Coordinates of C-alpha atoms in Angstrom, one line a residue:
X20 CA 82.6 50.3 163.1
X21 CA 80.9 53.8 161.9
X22 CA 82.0 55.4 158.9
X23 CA 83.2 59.4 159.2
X24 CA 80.9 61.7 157.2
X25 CA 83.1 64.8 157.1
X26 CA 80.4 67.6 155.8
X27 CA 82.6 68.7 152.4
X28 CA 81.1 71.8 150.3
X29 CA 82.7 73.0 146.7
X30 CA 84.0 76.0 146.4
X31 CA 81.0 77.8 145.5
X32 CA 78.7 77.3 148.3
X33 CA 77.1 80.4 150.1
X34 CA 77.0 80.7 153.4
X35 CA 73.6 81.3 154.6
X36 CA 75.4 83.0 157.6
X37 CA 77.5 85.2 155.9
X38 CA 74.0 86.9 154.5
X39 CA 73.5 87.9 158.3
X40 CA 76.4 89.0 159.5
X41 CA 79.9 89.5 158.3
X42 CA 81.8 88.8 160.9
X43 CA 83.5 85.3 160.8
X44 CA 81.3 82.9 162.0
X45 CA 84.1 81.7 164.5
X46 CA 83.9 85.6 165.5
X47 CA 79.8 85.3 165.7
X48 CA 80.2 82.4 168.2
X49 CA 82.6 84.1 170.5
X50 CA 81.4 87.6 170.7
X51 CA 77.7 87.9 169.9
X52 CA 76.3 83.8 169.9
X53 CA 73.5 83.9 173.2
X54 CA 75.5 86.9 174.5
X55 CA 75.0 90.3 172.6
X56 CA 72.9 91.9 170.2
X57 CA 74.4 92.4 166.8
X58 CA 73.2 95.4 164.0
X59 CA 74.4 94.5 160.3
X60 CA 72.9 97.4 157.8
X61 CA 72.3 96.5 154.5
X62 CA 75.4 98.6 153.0
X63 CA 77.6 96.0 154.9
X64 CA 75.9 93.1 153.9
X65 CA 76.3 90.9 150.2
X66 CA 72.7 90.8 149.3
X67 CA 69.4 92.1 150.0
X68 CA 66.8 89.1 151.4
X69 CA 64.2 90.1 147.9
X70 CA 64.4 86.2 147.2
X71 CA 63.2 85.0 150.0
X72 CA 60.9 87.6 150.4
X73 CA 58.4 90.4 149.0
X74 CA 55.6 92.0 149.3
X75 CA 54.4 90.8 146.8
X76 CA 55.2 86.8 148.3
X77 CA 53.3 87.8 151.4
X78 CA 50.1 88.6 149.2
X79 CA 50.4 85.5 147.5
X80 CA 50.5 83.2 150.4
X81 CA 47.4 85.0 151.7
X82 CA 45.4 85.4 149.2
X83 CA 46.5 82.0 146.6
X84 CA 47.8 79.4 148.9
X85 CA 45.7 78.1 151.4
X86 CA 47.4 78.8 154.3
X87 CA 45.7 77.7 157.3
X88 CA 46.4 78.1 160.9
X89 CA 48.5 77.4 162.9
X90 CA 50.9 79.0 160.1
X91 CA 49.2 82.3 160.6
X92 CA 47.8 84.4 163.2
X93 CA 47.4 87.6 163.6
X94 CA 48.0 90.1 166.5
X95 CA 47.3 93.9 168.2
X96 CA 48.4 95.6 170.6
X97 CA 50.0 92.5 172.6
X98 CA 46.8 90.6 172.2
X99 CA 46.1 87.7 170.0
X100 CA 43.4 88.4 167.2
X101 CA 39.9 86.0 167.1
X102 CA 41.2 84.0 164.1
X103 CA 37.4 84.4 163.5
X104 CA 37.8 87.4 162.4
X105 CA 41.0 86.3 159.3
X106 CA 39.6 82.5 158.5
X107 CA 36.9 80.2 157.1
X108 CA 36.2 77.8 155.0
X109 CA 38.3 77.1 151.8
X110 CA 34.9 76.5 150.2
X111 CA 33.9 73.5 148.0
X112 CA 36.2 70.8 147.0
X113 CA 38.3 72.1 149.7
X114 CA 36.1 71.6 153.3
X115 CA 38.1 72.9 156.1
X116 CA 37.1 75.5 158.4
X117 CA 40.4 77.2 158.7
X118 CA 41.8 78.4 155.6
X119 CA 43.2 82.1 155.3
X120 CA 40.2 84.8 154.0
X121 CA 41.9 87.4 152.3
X122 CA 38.8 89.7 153.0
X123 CA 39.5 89.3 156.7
X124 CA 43.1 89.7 156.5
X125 CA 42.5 92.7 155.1
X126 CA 40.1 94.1 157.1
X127 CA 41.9 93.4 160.2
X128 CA 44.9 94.8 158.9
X129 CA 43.6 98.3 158.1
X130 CA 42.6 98.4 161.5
X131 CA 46.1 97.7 163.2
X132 CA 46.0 94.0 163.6
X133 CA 50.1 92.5 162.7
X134 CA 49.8 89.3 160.3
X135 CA 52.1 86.9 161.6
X136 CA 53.1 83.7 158.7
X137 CA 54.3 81.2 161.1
X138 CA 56.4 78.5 159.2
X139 CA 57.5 79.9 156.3
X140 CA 60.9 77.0 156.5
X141 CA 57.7 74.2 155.7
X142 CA 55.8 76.6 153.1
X143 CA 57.9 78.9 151.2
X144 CA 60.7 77.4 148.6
X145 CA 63.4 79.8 148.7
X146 CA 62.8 79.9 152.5
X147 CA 63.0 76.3 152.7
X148 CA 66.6 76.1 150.9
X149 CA 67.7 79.0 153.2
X150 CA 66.6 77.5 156.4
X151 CA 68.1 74.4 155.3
X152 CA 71.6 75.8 154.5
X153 CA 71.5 77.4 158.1
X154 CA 71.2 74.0 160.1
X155 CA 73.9 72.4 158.1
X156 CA 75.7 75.5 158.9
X157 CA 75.1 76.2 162.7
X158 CA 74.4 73.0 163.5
X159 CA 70.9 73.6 165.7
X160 CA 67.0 73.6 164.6
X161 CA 65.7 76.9 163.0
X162 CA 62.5 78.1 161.7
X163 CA 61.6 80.9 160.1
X164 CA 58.3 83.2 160.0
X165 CA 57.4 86.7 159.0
X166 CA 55.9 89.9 160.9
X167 CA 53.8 91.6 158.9
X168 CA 53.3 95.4 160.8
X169 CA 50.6 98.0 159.8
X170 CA 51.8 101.6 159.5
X171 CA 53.0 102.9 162.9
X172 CA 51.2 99.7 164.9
X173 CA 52.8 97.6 167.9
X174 CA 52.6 93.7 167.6
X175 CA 53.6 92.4 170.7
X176 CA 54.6 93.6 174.2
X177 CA 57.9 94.0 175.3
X178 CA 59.2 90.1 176.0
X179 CA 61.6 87.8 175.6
X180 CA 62.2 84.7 173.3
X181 CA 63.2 81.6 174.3
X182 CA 65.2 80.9 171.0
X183 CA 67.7 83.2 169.3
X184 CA 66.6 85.0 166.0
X185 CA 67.7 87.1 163.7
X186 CA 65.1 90.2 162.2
X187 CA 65.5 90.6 159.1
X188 CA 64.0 94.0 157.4
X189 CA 62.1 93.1 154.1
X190 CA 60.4 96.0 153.8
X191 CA 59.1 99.6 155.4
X192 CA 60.8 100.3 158.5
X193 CA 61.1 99.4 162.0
X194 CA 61.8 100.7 165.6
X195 CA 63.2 97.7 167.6
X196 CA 64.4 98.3 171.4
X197 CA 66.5 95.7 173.4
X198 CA 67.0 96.0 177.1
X199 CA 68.8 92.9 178.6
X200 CA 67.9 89.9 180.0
X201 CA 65.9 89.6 183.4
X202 CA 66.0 85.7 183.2
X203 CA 69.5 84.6 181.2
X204 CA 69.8 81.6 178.6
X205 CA 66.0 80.6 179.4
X206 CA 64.6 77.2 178.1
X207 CA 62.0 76.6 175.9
X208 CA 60.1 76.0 179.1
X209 CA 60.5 79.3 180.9
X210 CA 58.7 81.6 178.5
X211 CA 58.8 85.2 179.6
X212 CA 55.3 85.5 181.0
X213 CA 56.5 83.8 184.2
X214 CA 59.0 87.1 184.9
X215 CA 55.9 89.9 183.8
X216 CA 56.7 92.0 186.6
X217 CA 60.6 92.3 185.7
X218 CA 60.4 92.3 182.3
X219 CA 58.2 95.4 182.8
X220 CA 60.4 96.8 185.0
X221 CA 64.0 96.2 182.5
X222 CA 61.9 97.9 179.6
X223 CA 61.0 100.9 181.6
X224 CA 65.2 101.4 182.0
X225 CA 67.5 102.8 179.5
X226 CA 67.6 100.6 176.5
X227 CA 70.8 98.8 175.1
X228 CA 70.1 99.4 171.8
X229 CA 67.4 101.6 170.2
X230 CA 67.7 101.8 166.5
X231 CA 65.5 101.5 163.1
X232 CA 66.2 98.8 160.7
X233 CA 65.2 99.7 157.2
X234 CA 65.0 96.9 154.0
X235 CA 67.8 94.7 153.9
X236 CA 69.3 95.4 157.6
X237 CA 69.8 92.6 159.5
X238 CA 69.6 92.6 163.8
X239 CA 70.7 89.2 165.9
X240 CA 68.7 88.9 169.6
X241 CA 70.0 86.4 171.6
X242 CA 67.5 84.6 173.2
X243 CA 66.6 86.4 176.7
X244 CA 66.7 89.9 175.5
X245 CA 64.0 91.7 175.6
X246 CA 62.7 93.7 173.2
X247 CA 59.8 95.0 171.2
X248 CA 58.7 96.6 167.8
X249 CA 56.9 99.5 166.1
X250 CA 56.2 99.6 162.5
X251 CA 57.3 103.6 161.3
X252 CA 55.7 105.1 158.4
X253 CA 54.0 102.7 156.4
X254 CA 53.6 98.4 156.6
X255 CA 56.6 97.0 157.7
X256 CA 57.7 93.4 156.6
X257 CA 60.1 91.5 158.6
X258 CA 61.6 87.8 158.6
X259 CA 62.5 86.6 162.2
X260 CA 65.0 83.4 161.9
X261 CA 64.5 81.5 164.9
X262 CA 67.2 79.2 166.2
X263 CA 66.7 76.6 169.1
X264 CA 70.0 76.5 170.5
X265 CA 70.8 73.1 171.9
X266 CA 71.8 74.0 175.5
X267 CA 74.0 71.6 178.2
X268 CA 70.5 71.2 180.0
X269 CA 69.7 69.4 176.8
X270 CA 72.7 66.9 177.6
X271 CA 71.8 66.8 180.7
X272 CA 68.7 65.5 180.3
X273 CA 69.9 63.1 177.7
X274 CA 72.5 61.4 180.5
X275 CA 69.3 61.2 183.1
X276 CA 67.3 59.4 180.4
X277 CA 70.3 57.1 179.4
X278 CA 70.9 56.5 183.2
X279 CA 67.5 54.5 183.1
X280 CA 70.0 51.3 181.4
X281 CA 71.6 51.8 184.7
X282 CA 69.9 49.4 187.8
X283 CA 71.1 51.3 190.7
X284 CA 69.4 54.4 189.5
X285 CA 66.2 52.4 189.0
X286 CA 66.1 51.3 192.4
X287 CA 63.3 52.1 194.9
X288 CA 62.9 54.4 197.3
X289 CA 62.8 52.9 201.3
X290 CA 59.3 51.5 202.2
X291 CA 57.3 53.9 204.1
X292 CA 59.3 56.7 202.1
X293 CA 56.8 59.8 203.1
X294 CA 57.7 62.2 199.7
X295 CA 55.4 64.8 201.7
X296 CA 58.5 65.6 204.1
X297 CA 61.2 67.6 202.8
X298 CA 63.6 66.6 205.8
X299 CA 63.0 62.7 204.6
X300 CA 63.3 63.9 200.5
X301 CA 66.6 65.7 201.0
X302 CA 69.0 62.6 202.1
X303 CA 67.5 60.5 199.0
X304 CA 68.6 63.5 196.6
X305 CA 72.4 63.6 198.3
X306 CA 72.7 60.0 197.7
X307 CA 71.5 60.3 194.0
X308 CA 73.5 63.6 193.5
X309 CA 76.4 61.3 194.8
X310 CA 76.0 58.1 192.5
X311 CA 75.8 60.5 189.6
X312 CA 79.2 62.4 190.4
X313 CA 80.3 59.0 190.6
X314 CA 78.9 58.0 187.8
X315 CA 80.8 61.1 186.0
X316 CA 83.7 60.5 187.7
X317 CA 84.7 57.5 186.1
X318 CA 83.1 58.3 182.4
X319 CA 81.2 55.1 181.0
X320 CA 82.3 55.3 177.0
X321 CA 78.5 53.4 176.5
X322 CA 77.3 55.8 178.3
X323 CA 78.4 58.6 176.3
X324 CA 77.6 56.9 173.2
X325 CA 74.4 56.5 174.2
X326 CA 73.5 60.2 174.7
X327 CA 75.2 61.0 171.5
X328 CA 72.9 58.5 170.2
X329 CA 69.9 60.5 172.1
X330 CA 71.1 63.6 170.8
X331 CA 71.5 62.4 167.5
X332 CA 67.9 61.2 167.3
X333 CA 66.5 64.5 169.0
X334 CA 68.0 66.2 166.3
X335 CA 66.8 64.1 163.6
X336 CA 63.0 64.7 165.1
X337 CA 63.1 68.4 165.7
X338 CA 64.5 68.9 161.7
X339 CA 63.7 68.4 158.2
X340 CA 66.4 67.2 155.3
X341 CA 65.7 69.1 152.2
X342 CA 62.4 68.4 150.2
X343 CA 62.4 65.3 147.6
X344 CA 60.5 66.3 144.2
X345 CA 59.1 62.5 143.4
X346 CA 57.4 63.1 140.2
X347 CA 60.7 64.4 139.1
X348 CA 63.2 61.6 140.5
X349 CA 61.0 59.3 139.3
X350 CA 61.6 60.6 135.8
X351 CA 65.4 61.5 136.6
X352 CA 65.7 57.7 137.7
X353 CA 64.4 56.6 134.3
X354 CA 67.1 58.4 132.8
X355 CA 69.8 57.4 135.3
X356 CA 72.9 56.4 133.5
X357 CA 77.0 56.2 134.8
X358 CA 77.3 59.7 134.1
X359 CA 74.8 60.7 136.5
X360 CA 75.4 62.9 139.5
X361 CA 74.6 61.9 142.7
X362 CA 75.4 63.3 146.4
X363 CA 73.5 63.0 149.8
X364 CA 70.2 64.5 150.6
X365 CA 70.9 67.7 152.2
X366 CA 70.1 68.1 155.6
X367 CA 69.6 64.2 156.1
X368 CA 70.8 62.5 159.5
X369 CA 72.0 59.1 158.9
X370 CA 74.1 56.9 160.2
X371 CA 76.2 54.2 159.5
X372 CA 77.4 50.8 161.1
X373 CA 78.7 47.9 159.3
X374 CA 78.8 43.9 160.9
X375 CA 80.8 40.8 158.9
X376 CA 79.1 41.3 155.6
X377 CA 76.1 44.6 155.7
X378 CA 76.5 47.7 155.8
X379 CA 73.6 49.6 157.7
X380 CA 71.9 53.1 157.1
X381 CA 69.8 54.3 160.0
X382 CA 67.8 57.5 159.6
X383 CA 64.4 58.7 160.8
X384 CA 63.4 55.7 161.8
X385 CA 64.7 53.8 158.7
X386 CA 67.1 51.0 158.2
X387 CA 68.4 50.6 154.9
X388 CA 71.1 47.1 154.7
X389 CA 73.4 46.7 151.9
X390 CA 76.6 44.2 151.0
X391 CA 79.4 45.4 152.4
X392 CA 81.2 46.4 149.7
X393 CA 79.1 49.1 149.1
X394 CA 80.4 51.1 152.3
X395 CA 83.1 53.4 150.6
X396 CA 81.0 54.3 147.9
X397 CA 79.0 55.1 151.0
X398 CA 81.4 57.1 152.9
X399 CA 81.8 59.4 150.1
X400 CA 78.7 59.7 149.3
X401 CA 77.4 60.8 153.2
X402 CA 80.1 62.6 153.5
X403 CA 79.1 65.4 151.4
X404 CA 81.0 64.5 147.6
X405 CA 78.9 64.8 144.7
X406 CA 79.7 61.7 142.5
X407 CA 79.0 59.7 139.3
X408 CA 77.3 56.7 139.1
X409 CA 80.2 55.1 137.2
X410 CA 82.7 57.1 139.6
X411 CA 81.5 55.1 143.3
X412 CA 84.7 53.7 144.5
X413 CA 84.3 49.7 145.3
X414 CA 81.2 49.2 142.5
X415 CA 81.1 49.1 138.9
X416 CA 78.6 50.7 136.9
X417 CA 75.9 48.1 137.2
X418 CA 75.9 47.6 140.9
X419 CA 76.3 51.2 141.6
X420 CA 73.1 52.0 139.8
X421 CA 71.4 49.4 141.6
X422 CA 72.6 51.0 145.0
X423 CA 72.0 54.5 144.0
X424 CA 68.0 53.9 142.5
X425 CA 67.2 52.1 146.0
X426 CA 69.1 55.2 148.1
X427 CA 67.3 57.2 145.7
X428 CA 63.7 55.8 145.9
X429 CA 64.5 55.7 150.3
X430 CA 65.3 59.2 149.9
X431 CA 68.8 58.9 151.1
X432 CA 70.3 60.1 147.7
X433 CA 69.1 63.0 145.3
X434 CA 70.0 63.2 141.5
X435 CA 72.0 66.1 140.7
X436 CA 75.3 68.2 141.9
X437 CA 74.8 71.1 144.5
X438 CA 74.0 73.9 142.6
X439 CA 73.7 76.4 146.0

């Protein structure tokens, strides 16, 4: 049996996607979600994007924290910079050979070179929350890094991504110009490089959209469309939101690699096979193209669960839950009493299965087995409510604090309500 962990938010959550956009997100995903470009100025939008980004920020992380490739690089003119020429060592007490030198940052900057901060959802806190509200929210992987564009210089050549983002202006301003897609929907595998000629080629044609976003405008590119970037006037600071859309090649690939549990797919090839000759190739892929409509024909629930399963873990690897603070638990566990709030880590992927007597938490790796009685405290818990330690239905106080400061110390649980 698996318990249902409904996601439930209070009434005072904020929608990381509704600082992007305001259409519905139901209206996102139908009309602009990997099929059109979407503009949002500022004026339309709740908020500027000052907290989780400045100019000020972007001098920090250079110049005070360490940073050191790959979370930076720097570009011009379409070309990657020596990273030479923008690190070295972080000096003694601190012996690497990569660390971020201010000096050279801003040497190569006056001359034109773009400062790219690559992972700003592992490095920056207010970034961190943000990203962290948008997976929950959109339900697929996102990272986050900033462009940072000398006055009236071109980073990159026209291209296309391989992941959807959404530009966010912090500050100065920029030209961006989208033509469509020469290769549609393309995988993380297919990288715009190996369609150079017709890339070219769109970008030479009329664009779709030519505009200038100026601080606080927001521009969605689906993954596919090209486009490039000129900084106008003075530095321009930008946040590109990345999202790795899981695609139905993604399932796909899961059901091949579940198909391996099945022995007729594992069977050999003839002897004397010759996998040089086309002609004697193409028979052998009918009659596997056959067993798998077969196979999906008549839908194997194991089957399906076990991709879910796949999926599920794939998830799990390619994100992060939300940041544990141990010093503080460890004090806020101390202190832990019935009164104290309690709720799931955010962004955590767990799940649950119970036998005769255990209940089981399974999560990165983990397995966490506890009485059986503890499961509806669990269910409510996972499912997103914030509760009491003297408020978990099934246990009284004692037991529930022993549940809650082992969930806490695994890092299943935090201490505190949502405060987003």
């Amino acid at each position: 049996m698996s318990l249902q962990h409904d996601e439930q938010r209070g009434p005072d959550h904020r929608s990381a996607l509704s600082r992007l956009t305001t259409l519905e997100r139901r209206d996102f995903a139908d009309r602009h979600w990997g099929r059109a470009p979407l503009l949002t100025r500022a004026a339309d939008l709740p908020g500027s994007f000052d907290d989780l980004l400045t100019a000020d920020a972007v001098d920090e992380l250079i110049s005070e924290r360490g940073v050191r490739t790959p979370f930076v690089r720097m570009a011009k003119d379409g070309t990657l910079t020596d990273r030479s020429r923008y690190t070295g060592s972080g000096g003694f007490g601190a012996e690497v050979t990569d660390q971020l030198d201010s000096a050279g940052v801003l040497a190569a900057f006056a001359e034109g070179h773009t400062l790219v901060l690559q992972g700003l959802h592992r490095l920056w806190p207010s970034i961190i929350r943000f990203s962290g509200d948008l997976v929950e929210e959109i339900g697929h992987p996102v990272q986050v890094n900033s462009y940072i564009t000398p006055a009236s210089s071109r980073g990159f050549d026209p291209h296309h991504d391989v992941h959807d983002v959404f530009v966010l202006q912090i500050a100065g301003e920029k030209r961006w110009i989208l033509h469509p897609p020469v290769h549609e929907h393309p995988l993380a595998d297919q990288p715009w490089t190996d369609h150079r000629e017709a890339v070219a080629a769109r970008a030479a044609e009329p664009p779709t959209l030519d505009t200038v976003l100026r601080p606080g405008d927001a521009l969605y590119v689906p993954r596919g469309w090209i486009h490039s970037a000129q900084a106008l006037g003075a530095t321009s600071i930008h946040l590109t939101v990345g999202m790795s859309a899981l695609t139905r090649h993604d399932l796909l690939r899961q059901v091949v690699a579940a198909l391996a549990d099945d022995a007729t797919f594992r069977a050999p090839l003839p002897l004397g096979f010759d996998a040089t000759d086309p002609a004697a190739v193409t028979p052998h892929v009918v009659s596997v193209l056959s067993d798998l409509a077969a196979a999906a024909g008549e839908v194997d629930p194991a089957l399906t669960t076990s991709v879910a399963e796949r999926v599920r873990r794939r998830f799990a690897d390619v994100t992060r839950p939300t940041p544990v603070r141990p010093l503080a638990t460890v004090d806020a566990l101390a202190a832990l009493d019935a009164a104290t709030p309690v709720r799931r880590r955010p962004g955590l992927v767990v799940r649950t299965d119970t036998d005769t007597d255990r209940v089981h938490l399974r999560s990165r790796g983990t397995t966490i087995s506890l009485p059986i009685e503890c499961a509806p405290a669990l269910d409510a818990l996972l499912g997103g409510k914030t509760l009491t330690v003297g408020d978990l239905p099934g246990l009284d106080g004692d037991d529930g604090a022993v549940v809650v400061r082992r969930l806490v110390r695994e890092g299943v649980l935090v201490i505190g309500a949502d405060d987003r």
